[in-house]
Coordinates of C-alpha atoms in Angstrom, one line a residue:
Chain A
M1 CA -2.3 -20.0 -1.4
E2 CA -4.8 -18.6 -3.6
I3 CA -4.8 -14.8 -3.6
S4 CA -7.5 -12.2 -4.6
L5 CA -6.8 -8.6 -4.2
T6 CA -9.1 -5.7 -5.1
L7 CA -8.7 -1.9 -4.8
T8 CA -11.8 0.0 -5.4
A9 CA -13.1 3.5 -4.8
E10 CA -16.7 1.8 -4.4
K11 CA -18.2 1.3 -1.1
L12 CA -17.1 -2.2 0.5
P13 CA -20.4 -4.2 0.7
R14 CA -21.6 -5.6 4.3
P15 CA -21.6 -8.5 4.7
F16 CA -18.9 -9.0 1.9
P17 CA -19.7 -11.6 -0.7
L18 CA -17.7 -14.7 0.0
P19 CA -17.8 -17.8 -2.2
E20 CA -19.9 -20.6 -0.9
F21 CA -18.2 -23.1 1.1
P22 CA -17.7 -26.4 -1.2
G23 CA -19.9 -28.8 0.8
E24 CA -18.3 -32.3 1.2
E25 CA -15.2 -31.1 -0.6
C26 CA -14.4 -28.3 1.9
T27 CA -11.0 -28.6 3.4
S28 CA -11.0 -25.3 5.4
G29 CA -11.8 -25.6 9.0
A30 CA -11.2 -21.7 9.7
L31 CA -12.4 -18.6 8.2
A32 CA -10.8 -15.5 9.7
E33 CA -12.2 -12.2 8.7
F34 CA -11.1 -8.6 9.6
T35 CA -12.9 -5.3 8.6
G36 CA -11.0 -1.9 9.1
I37 CA -13.6 1.0 9.8
V38 CA -13.1 4.7 9.7
R39 CA -13.6 6.1 13.1
A40 CA -15.4 9.3 13.9
E41 CA -12.4 11.0 15.3
E42 CA -8.7 11.3 14.2
G43 CA -6.3 12.5 16.6
G44 CA -8.8 13.4 19.1
V45 CA -10.7 15.8 16.2
P46 CA -14.1 14.8 15.2
I47 CA -14.0 14.0 11.5
R48 CA -16.6 13.1 8.6
G49 CA -14.1 10.6 6.7
L50 CA -10.7 10.0 5.5
Q51 CA -9.3 10.4 2.2
Y52 CA -7.0 7.7 0.8
E53 CA -4.5 7.7 -1.7
L54 CA -2.6 4.9 -3.1
Y55 CA 0.1 3.9 -5.9
E56 CA -2.2 0.9 -7.3
P57 CA 0.2 -1.2 -9.3
M58 CA 2.7 -1.3 -6.6
A59 CA 0.2 -1.8 -3.8
L60 CA -1.2 -4.8 -5.6
R61 CA 2.3 -6.3 -5.9
E62 CA 3.4 -5.3 -2.4
M63 CA 0.1 -6.9 -1.0
N64 CA 0.8 -10.1 -3.0
R65 CA 4.2 -10.3 -2.2
I66 CA 3.7 -10.0 1.4
L67 CA 0.8 -12.6 1.7
E68 CA 3.0 -14.9 -0.3
E69 CA 5.8 -14.4 2.5
L70 CA 3.6 -15.0 5.2
A71 CA 1.9 -18.1 3.6
L72 CA 5.2 -19.7 4.0
L73 CA 5.1 -19.2 7.7
H74 CA 1.5 -19.7 8.1
P75 CA 0.1 -22.0 5.6
C76 CA -3.2 -20.9 4.5
Q77 CA -5.5 -21.9 1.7
R78 CA -6.9 -18.5 0.2
A79 CA -6.7 -14.9 1.0
I80 CA -9.1 -12.2 0.0
V81 CA -8.3 -8.8 0.3
C82 CA -10.4 -5.7 -0.7
H83 CA -9.0 -2.1 0.2
R84 CA -11.2 1.1 -0.6
Y85 CA -9.4 4.3 -1.7
G86 CA -10.6 8.0 -2.3
F87 CA -13.0 9.6 0.4
I88 CA -14.5 7.2 3.1
P89 CA -17.0 8.6 5.3
V90 CA -16.9 7.7 9.1
G91 CA -18.7 4.3 10.0
E92 CA -17.6 2.7 6.3
A93 CA -15.1 0.0 5.9
A94 CA -11.5 1.0 4.5
I95 CA -10.4 -2.7 4.2
Y96 CA -12.0 -6.2 4.5
I97 CA -9.7 -9.3 4.7
A98 CA -10.8 -12.9 4.6
V99 CA -8.4 -15.9 5.2
F100 CA -9.2 -19.4 4.7
A101 CA -7.2 -22.2 6.4
R102 CA -7.3 -25.6 7.7
H103 CA -7.0 -24.5 11.3
R104 CA -7.6 -21.3 13.0
R105 CA -4.1 -20.5 14.3
E106 CA -2.7 -20.0 10.9
A107 CA -5.7 -17.8 9.7
F108 CA -5.2 -15.7 12.5
A109 CA -1.5 -15.4 12.4
L110 CA -1.7 -14.6 8.7
L111 CA -4.3 -12.0 9.1
S112 CA -2.5 -10.2 12.1
G113 CA 0.8 -10.3 10.1
F114 CA -0.6 -9.0 6.9
M115 CA -2.2 -6.1 8.7
D116 CA 0.9 -5.2 10.4
R117 CA 2.8 -5.3 7.4
L118 CA 0.2 -3.5 5.1
K119 CA 0.5 -0.6 7.5
S120 CA 4.3 -0.2 7.2
E121 CA 5.0 -1.4 3.6
V122 CA 1.9 -1.2 1.0
P123 CA 1.9 2.4 -0.8
I124 CA -1.5 3.2 0.5
W125 CA -1.7 6.7 2.3
K126 CA -4.4 8.4 4.7
V127 CA -3.9 11.7 3.0
E128 CA -6.6 13.9 4.8
A129 CA -8.9 13.8 7.6
L130 CA -11.9 15.9 6.8
P131 CA -13.4 17.7 9.9
C132 CA -17.0 17.7 10.6
Chain B
M1 CA 13.6 9.3 -15.7
K2 CA 9.9 9.5 -14.6
I3 CA 9.5 10.2 -10.9
L4 CA 6.0 9.6 -9.4
L5 CA 4.8 11.7 -6.3
F6 CA 2.3 10.5 -3.9
A7 CA 0.7 11.8 -0.5
Q8 CA 3.0 14.5 1.2
A9 CA 5.2 14.5 -1.7
R10 CA 2.5 15.3 -4.3
K11 CA 1.2 17.8 -1.9
L12 CA 4.4 19.6 -1.4
L13 CA 4.9 20.1 -5.0
S14 CA 1.3 20.5 -6.0
R15 CA 1.9 17.9 -9.1
D16 CA 2.1 14.1 -9.3
T17 CA 5.0 13.5 -11.5
L18 CA 8.6 15.1 -12.4
D19 CA 11.1 14.3 -15.1
W20 CA 14.7 14.1 -14.6
E21 CA 16.6 14.2 -18.0
I22 CA 19.7 11.8 -17.4
E23 CA 21.3 9.5 -19.8
T24 CA 23.4 7.2 -17.5
P25 CA 22.7 5.4 -14.3
Q26 CA 22.3 7.6 -11.3
S27 CA 22.5 6.7 -7.5
V28 CA 19.7 7.5 -5.1
N29 CA 22.1 10.1 -3.7
S30 CA 22.2 11.9 -7.1
L31 CA 18.5 11.8 -7.3
W32 CA 18.1 13.6 -3.8
E33 CA 20.7 15.9 -4.9
W34 CA 18.8 16.9 -8.1
L35 CA 15.7 17.1 -6.0
Q36 CA 17.4 19.4 -3.6
S37 CA 18.4 21.7 -6.4
E38 CA 15.2 21.5 -8.6
H39 CA 12.4 20.9 -5.9
P40 CA 13.8 21.8 -2.4
A41 CA 10.4 21.6 -0.7
L42 CA 10.6 17.6 -1.0
L43 CA 13.7 17.7 1.2
P44 CA 11.8 17.5 4.4
L45 CA 10.8 14.1 3.2
R46 CA 14.3 12.5 2.4
A47 CA 14.8 10.9 5.8
S48 CA 11.5 9.0 6.1
S49 CA 10.8 8.2 2.4
R50 CA 11.7 5.2 0.6
I51 CA 12.5 4.8 -3.2
A52 CA 10.7 2.4 -5.2
C53 CA 11.7 1.5 -8.9
N54 CA 9.4 -0.1 -11.4
E55 CA 6.6 -0.6 -8.8
S56 CA 9.0 -2.4 -6.1
Y57 CA 10.9 -0.9 -3.3
L58 CA 14.5 -0.6 -4.5
Q59 CA 16.5 -3.3 -3.0
D60 CA 19.4 -1.0 -1.8
Q61 CA 17.8 1.8 0.0
S62 CA 20.9 3.4 0.8
G63 CA 22.0 6.4 -1.3
E64 CA 24.1 4.2 -3.5
G65 CA 21.2 2.3 -4.8
M66 CA 21.3 2.6 -8.6
L67 CA 18.8 4.1 -10.9
Q68 CA 18.5 3.5 -14.7
P69 CA 17.5 6.1 -17.0
N70 CA 14.2 4.4 -18.3
D71 CA 13.1 3.4 -14.8
V72 CA 9.8 4.7 -13.3
V73 CA 11.1 5.8 -9.9
A74 CA 8.5 6.7 -7.1
I75 CA 9.2 8.7 -3.9
I76 CA 7.0 6.8 -1.2
P77 CA 6.4 8.8 2.1
P78 CA 5.6 6.9 5.1
V79 CA 2.4 4.7 4.3
S80 CA -0.8 4.7 6.4
G81 CA -3.1 2.2 4.9
G82 CA -5.7 0.1 6.5

């Protein structure tokens, strides 16, 4: 599986720029996407944003490891992951993921499995919820 | 040994690195004993944190896992990305 990982302090673009489908050469039948967005409340308290922190080289290694392990269970063709860090205002994206696969089931399974493991294994932290 | 601190660990000590001067391999238990002695504010994180070594989780997360003097170690409090 081809893997593309980005960690950035910049705002994630919407829509996220994806490579063009390769026309007659296209072997992908599914593109599954997920965007994680900062909500306007945290624990019932209104907030204006979240502050994220990460251990960059290890976060990249862990994301790559998790995707490679998941791809053995759910063969997909390509995964693109972009996680933002620093201050992220409410309503903006913290993470974007795109998974290309021949069929939808593998794409959904890999995407879902990745998010579950990201939240328990990848060294990225919401360190502060900034109140309104 | 260089020890990296993140999130709650960094906040508790108001710094992002520590240096532990050792010349021989040490266990994770020894690391925590040193932290307890020198930086006791970190102790509440012991039960919930994992230890990373050279940018990967230490395979042996029990107290018996071994660390080398030149390793870059990180204390990884519970993560919350996404």
